[in-house]
Every structure is written in structure tokens, then in C-alpha cells.
JSON list of C-alpha atoms in Angstrom, two decimals:
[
{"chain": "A", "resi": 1, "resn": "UNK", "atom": "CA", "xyz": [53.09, 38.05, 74.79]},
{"chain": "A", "resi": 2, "resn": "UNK", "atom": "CA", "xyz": [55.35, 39.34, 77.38]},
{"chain": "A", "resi": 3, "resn": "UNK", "atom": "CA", "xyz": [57.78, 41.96, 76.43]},
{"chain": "A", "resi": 4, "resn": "UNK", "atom": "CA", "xyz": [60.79, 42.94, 78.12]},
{"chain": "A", "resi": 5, "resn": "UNK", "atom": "CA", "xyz": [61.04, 46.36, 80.35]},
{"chain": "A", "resi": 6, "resn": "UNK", "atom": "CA", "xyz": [64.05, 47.47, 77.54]},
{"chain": "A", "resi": 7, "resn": "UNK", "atom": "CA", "xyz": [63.38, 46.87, 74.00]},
{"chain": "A", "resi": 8, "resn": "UNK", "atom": "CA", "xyz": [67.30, 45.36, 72.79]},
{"chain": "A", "resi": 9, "resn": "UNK", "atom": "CA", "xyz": [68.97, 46.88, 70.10]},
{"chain": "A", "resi": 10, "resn": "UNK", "atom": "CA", "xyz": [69.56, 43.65, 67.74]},
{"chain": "A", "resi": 11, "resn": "UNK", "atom": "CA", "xyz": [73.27, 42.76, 68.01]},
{"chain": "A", "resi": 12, "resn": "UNK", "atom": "CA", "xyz": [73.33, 44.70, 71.04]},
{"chain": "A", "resi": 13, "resn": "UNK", "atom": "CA", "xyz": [74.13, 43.61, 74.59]},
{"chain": "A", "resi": 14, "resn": "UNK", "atom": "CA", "xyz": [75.02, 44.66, 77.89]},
{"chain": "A", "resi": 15, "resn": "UNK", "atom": "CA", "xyz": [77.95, 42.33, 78.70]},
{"chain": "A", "resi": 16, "resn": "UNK", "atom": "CA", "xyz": [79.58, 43.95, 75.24]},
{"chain": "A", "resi": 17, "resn": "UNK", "atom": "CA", "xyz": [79.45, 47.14, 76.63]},
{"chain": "A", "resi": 18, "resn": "UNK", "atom": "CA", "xyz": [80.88, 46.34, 79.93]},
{"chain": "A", "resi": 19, "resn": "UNK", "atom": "CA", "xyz": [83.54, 44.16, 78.57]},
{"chain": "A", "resi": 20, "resn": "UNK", "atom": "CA", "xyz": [84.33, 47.44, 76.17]},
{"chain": "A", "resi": 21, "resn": "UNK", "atom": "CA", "xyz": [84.50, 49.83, 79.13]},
{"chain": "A", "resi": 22, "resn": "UNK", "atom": "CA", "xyz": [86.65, 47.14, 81.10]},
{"chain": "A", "resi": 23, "resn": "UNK", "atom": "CA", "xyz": [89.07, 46.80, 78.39]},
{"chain": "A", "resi": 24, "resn": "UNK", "atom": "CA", "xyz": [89.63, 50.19, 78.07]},
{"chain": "A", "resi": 25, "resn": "UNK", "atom": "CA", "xyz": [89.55, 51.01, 82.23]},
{"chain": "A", "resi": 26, "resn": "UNK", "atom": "CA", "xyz": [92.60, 49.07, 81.72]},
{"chain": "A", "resi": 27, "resn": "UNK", "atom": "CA", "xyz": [94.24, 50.37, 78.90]},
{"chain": "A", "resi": 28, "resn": "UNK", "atom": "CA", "xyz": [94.02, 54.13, 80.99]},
{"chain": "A", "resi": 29, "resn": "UNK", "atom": "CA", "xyz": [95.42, 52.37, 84.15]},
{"chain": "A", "resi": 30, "resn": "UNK", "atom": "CA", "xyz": [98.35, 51.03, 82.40]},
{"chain": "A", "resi": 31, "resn": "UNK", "atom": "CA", "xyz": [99.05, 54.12, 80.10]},
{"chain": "A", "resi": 32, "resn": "UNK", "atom": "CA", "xyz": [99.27, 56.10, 83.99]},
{"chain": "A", "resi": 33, "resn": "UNK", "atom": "CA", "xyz": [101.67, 53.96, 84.85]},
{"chain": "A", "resi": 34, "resn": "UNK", "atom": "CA", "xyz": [103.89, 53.42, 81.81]},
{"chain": "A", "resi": 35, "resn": "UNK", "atom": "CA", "xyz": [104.14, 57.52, 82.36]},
{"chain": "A", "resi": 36, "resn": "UNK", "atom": "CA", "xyz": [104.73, 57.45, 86.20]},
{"chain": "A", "resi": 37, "resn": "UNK", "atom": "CA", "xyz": [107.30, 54.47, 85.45]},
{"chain": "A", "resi": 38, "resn": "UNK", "atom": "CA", "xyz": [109.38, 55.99, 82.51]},
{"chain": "A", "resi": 39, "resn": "UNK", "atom": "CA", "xyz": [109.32, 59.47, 84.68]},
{"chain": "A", "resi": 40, "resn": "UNK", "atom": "CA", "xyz": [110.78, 57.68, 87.60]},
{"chain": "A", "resi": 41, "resn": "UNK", "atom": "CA", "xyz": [113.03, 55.79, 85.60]},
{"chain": "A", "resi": 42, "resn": "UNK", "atom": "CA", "xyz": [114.58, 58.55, 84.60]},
{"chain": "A", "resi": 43, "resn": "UNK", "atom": "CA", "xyz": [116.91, 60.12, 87.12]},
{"chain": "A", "resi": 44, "resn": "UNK", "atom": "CA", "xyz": [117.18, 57.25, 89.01]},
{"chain": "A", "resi": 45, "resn": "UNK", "atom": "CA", "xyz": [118.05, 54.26, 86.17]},
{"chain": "A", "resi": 46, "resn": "UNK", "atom": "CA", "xyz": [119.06, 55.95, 82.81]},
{"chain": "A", "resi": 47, "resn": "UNK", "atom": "CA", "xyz": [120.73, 58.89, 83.78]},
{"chain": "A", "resi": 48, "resn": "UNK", "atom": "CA", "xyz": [123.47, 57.39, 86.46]},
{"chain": "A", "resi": 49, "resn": "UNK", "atom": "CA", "xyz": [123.50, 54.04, 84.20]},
{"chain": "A", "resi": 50, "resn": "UNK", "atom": "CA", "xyz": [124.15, 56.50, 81.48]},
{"chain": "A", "resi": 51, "resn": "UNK", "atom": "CA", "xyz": [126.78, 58.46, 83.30]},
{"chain": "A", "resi": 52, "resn": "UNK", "atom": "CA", "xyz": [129.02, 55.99, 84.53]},
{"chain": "A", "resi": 53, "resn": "UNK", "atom": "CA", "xyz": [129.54, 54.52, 81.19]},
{"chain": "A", "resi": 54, "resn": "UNK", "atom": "CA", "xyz": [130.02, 57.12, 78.66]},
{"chain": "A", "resi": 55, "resn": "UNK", "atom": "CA", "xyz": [132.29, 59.62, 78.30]},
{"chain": "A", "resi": 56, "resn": "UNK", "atom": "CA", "xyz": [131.53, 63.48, 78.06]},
{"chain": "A", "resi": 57, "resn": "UNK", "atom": "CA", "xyz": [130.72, 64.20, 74.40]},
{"chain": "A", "resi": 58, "resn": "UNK", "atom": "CA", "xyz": [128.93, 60.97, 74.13]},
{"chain": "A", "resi": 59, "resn": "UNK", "atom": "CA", "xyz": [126.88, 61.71, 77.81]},
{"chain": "A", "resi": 60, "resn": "UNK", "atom": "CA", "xyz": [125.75, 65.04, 75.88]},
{"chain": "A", "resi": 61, "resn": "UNK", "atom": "CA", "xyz": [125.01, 63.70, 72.73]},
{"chain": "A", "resi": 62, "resn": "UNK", "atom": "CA", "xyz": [122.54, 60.82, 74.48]},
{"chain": "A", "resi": 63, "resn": "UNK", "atom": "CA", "xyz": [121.13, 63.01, 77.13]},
{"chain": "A", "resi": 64, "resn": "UNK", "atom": "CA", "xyz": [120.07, 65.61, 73.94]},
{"chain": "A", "resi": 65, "resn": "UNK", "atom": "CA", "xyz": [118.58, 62.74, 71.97]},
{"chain": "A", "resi": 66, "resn": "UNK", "atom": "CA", "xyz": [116.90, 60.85, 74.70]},
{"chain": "A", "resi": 67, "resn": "UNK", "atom": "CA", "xyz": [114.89, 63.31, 76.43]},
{"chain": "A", "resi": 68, "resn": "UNK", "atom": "CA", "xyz": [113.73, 64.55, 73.25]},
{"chain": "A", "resi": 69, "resn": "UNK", "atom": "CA", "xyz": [112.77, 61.19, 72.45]},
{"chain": "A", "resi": 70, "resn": "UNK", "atom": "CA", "xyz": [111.49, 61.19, 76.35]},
{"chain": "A", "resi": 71, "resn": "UNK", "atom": "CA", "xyz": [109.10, 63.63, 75.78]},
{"chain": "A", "resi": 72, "resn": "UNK", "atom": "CA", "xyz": [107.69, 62.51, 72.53]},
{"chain": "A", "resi": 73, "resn": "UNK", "atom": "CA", "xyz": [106.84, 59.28, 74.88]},
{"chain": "A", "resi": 74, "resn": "UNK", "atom": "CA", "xyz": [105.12, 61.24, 76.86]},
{"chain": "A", "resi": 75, "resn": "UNK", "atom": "CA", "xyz": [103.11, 63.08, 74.92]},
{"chain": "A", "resi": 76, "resn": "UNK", "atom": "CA", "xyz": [101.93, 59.91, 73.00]},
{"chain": "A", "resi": 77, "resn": "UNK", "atom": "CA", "xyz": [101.27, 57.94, 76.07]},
{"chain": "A", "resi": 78, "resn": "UNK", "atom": "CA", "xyz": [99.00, 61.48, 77.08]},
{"chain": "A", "resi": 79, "resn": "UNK", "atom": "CA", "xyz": [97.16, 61.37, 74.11]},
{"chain": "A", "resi": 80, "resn": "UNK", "atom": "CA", "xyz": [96.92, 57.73, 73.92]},
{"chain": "A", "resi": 81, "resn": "UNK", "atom": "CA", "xyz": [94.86, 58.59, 77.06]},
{"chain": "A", "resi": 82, "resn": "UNK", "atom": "CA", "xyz": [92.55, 61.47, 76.03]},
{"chain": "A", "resi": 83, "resn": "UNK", "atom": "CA", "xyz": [91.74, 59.19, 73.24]},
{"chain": "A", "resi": 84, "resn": "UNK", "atom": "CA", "xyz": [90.78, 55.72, 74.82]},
{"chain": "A", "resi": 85, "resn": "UNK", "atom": "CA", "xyz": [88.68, 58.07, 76.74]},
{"chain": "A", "resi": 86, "resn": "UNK", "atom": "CA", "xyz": [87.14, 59.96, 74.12]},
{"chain": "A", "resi": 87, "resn": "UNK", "atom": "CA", "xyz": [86.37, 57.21, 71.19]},
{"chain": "A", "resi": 88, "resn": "UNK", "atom": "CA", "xyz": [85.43, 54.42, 74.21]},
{"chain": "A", "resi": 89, "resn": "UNK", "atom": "CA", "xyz": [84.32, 56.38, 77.37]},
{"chain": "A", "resi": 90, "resn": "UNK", "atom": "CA", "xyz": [83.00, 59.62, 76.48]},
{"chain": "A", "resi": 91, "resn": "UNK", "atom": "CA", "xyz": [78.97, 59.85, 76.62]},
{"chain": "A", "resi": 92, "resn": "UNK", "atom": "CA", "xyz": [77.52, 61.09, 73.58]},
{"chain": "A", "resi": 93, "resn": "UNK", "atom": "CA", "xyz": [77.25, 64.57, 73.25]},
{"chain": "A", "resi": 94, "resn": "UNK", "atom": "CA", "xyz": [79.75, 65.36, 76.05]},
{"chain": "A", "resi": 95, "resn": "UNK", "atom": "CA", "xyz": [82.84, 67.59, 75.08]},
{"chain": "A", "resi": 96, "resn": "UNK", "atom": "CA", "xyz": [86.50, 65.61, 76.29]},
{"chain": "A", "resi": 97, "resn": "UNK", "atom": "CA", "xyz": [87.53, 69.09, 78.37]},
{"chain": "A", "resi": 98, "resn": "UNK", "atom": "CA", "xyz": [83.85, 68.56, 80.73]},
{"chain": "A", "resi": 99, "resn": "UNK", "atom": "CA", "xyz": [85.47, 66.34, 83.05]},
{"chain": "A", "resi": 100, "resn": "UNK", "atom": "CA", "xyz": [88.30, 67.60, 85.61]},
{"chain": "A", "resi": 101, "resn": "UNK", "atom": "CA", "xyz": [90.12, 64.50, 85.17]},
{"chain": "A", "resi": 102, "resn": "UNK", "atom": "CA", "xyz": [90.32, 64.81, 81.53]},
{"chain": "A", "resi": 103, "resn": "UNK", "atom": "CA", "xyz": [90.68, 68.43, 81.22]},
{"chain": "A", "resi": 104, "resn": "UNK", "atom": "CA", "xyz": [93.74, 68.15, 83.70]},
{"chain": "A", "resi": 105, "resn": "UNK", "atom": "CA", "xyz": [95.32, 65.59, 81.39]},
{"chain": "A", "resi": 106, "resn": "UNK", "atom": "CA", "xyz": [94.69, 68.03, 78.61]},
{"chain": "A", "resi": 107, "resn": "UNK", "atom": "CA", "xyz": [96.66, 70.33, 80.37]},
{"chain": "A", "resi": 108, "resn": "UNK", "atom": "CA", "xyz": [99.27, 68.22, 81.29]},
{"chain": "A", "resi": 109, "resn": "UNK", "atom": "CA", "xyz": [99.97, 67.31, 77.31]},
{"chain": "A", "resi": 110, "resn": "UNK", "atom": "CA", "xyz": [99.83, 70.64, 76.61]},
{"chain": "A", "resi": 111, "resn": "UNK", "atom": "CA", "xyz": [102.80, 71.62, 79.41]},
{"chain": "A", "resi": 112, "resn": "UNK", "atom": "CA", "xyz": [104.73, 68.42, 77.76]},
{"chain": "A", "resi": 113, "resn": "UNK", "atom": "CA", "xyz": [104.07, 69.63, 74.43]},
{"chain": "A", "resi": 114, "resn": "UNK", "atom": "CA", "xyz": [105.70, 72.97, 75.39]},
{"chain": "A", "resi": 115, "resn": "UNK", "atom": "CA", "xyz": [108.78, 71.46, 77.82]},
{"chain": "A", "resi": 116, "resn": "UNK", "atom": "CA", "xyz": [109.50, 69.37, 74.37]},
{"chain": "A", "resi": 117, "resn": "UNK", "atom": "CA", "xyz": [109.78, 72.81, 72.88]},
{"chain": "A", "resi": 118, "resn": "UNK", "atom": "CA", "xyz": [112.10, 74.05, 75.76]},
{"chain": "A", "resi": 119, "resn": "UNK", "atom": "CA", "xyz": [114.64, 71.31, 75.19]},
{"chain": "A", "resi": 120, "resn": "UNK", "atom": "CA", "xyz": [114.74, 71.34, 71.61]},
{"chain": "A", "resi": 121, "resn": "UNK", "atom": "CA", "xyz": [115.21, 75.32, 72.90]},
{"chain": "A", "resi": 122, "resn": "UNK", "atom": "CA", "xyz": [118.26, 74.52, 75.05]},
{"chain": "A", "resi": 123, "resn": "UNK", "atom": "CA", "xyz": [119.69, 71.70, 73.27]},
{"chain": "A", "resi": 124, "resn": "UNK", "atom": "CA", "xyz": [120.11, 74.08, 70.00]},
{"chain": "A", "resi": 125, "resn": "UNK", "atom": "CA", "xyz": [121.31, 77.27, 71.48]},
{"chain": "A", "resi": 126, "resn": "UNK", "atom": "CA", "xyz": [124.59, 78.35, 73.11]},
{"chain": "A", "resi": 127, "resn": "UNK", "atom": "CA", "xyz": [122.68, 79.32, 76.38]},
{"chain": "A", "resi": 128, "resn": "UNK", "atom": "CA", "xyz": [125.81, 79.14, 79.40]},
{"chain": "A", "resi": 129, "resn": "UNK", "atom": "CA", "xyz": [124.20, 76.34, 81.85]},
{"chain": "A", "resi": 130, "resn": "UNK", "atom": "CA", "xyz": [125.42, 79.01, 84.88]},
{"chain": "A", "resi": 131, "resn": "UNK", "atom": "CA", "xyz": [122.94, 81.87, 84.06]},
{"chain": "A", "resi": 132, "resn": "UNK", "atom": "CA", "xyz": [119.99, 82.57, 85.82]},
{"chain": "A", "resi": 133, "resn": "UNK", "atom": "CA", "xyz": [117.78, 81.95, 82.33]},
{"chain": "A", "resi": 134, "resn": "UNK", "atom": "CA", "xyz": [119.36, 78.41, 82.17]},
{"chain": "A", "resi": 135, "resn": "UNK", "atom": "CA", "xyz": [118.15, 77.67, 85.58]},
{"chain": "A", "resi": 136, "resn": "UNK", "atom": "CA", "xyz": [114.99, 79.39, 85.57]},
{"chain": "A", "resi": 137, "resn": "UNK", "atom": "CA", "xyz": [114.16, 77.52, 82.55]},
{"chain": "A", "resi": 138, "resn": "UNK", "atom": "CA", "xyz": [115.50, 74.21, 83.75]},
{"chain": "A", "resi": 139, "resn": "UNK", "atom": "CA", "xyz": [113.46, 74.26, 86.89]},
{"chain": "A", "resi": 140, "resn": "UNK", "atom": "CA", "xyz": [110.61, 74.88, 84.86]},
{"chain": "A", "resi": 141, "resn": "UNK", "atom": "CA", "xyz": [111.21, 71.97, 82.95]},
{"chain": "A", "resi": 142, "resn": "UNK", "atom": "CA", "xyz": [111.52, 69.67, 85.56]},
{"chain": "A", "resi": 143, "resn": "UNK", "atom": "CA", "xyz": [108.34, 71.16, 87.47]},
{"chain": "A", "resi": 144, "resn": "UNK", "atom": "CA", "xyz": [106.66, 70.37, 84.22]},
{"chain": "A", "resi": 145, "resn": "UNK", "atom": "CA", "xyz": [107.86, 66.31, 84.74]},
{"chain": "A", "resi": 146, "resn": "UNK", "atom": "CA", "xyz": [107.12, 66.24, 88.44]},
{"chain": "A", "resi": 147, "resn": "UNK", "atom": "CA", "xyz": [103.73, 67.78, 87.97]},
{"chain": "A", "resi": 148, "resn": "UNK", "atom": "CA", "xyz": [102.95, 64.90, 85.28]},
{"chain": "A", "resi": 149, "resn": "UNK", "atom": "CA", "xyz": [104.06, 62.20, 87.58]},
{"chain": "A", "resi": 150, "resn": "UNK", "atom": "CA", "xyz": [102.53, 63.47, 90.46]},
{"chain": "A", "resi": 151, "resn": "UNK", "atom": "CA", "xyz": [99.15, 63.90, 88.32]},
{"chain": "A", "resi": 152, "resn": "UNK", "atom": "CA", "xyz": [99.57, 60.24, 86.39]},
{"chain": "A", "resi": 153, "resn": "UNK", "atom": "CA", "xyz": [100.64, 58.95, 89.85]},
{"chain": "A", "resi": 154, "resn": "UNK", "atom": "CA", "xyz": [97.52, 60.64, 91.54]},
{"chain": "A", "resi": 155, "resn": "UNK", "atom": "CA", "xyz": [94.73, 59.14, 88.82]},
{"chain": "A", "resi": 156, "resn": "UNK", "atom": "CA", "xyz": [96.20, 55.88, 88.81]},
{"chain": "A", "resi": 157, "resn": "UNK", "atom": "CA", "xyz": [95.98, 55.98, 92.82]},
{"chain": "A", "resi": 158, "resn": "UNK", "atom": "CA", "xyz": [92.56, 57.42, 93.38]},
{"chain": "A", "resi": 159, "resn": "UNK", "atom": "CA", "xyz": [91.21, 54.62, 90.65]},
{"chain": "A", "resi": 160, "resn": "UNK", "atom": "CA", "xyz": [92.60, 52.00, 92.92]},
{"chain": "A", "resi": 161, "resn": "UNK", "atom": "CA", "xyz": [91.23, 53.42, 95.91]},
{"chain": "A", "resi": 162, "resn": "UNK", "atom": "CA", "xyz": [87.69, 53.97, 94.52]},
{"chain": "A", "resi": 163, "resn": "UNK", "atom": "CA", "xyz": [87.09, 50.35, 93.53]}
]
């Protein structure tokens, strides 16, 4: 009786496993670009769109609530991320923060975790939008969102160019 070289698992089989990691290859290229997308979006779409139209109190009221509902976006779309690849493309045994790629997204939803923090800051305080601490602080925010694009933008790129 001939055996084969690889004794199967039953159940088991290889085109299962690729169609799993395919499936989820996909799912991580489409998260990157719902982020670099809804980034972009941003200043260039919602913000004019949303400044011609409404007056000042209501401009301020929907620029408070939507980046705050901006950045919950992009924290779950981050973690949506970290965990396609850690239930369905982590090897066994291997800790999520190992891998550059994954430890920079780590990072990443922790800085978005933190700029949600900062606008909840400046949105509920009486800071004057003139001072050095208001600009400081804005910059920084917007650093945060460039550096997640430019990182989203820069994954979803280099997977292209590697296949």
C-alpha cells in the first residue's frame, strides 16, 4: 500500500486553507483602503460640502460630532485589521506585535485612540483656537491622520507591488 508523503488531517485540506488566507488577504486590503478613503474624504468632500451649506452653530455642532464619530471609524476599521490578522493569519505560537507590519498598525490605533481623546479634549473645553496650545495640539492631531493614511496608504501599496 502506498502512502502519501503527508499523512491528511481528516476534514482537512489545502485548498481550505488557501481559500481562508485569500479571503482574509482581502478583507485587510479593503479595510486599508476604507481608512485611506474616509481620511481623504475628509478635507476634501465633507468638510467644504459641509461648509457651504450650514450655517455657523450648525458647522460646529457637525464638525464636533463627526470627527468624533470619524475617529471611532477609524479605530474599528484598525482593529478590524489586527484581528483578521490575528484569529486568520497569525502562525501559532507567534505574538500579533512580532511582525513590523502589525506592530506599526498597533501603533497607529493606539495614536487614534489617543487623537479621539484630544478632540473629545478640545471639543469640551473653552481652549481660544488662537493660542499656541490650540495649535500645537491641532497639528498634532492632524499629524496623527496623515501618519495613518500615509501608513494604510503605504501597506495597501507595497501588497500590490509584491504580488
Amino acid at each position: 500500500e502506498c502512502l502519501p508523503v503527508t499523512q491528511e488531517v481528516e476534514g482537512s485540506s489545502p485548498f481550505r486553507i488557501a481559500i481562508k488566507i485569500m479571503i482574509a488577504e482581502i478583507t485587510l486590503q479593503t479595510l486599508l483602503a476604507a481608512i485611506v478613503g474616509a481620511i481623504w474624504a475628509t478635507p476634501l468632500v465633507i468638510s467644504p460640502a459641509a461648509r457651504n451649506s450650514l450655517d455657523k452653530e450648525a458647522l460646529k455642532f457637525f464638525l464636533k460630532s463627526y470627527f468624533f464619530r470619524f475617529n471611532i471609524f477609524l479605530i474599528l476599521m484598525l482593529a478590524l485589521y489586527l484581528g483578521v490578522v490575528y484569529f486568520f493569519m497569525l502562525p501559532e505560537y507567534e505574538l500579533i506585535w512580532s511582525d513590523t507590519k502589525n506592530l506599526t498598525i498597533l501603533i497607529i490605533l493606539g495614536l487614534n485612540v489617543l487623537n479621539m481623546f484630544i478632540g473629545l479634549i478640545i471639543d469640551n473645553t473653552k481652549i481660544d483656537s488662537s493660542s499656541n496650545f490650540f495649535k500645537f495640539i491641532h497639528a498634532f492631531s492632524v499629524a496623527i491622520l496623515a501618519s495613518t493614511s500615509f501608513v494604510a496608504l503605504y501597506f495597501l501599496i507595497e501588497k500590490f507591488l509584491t504580488l
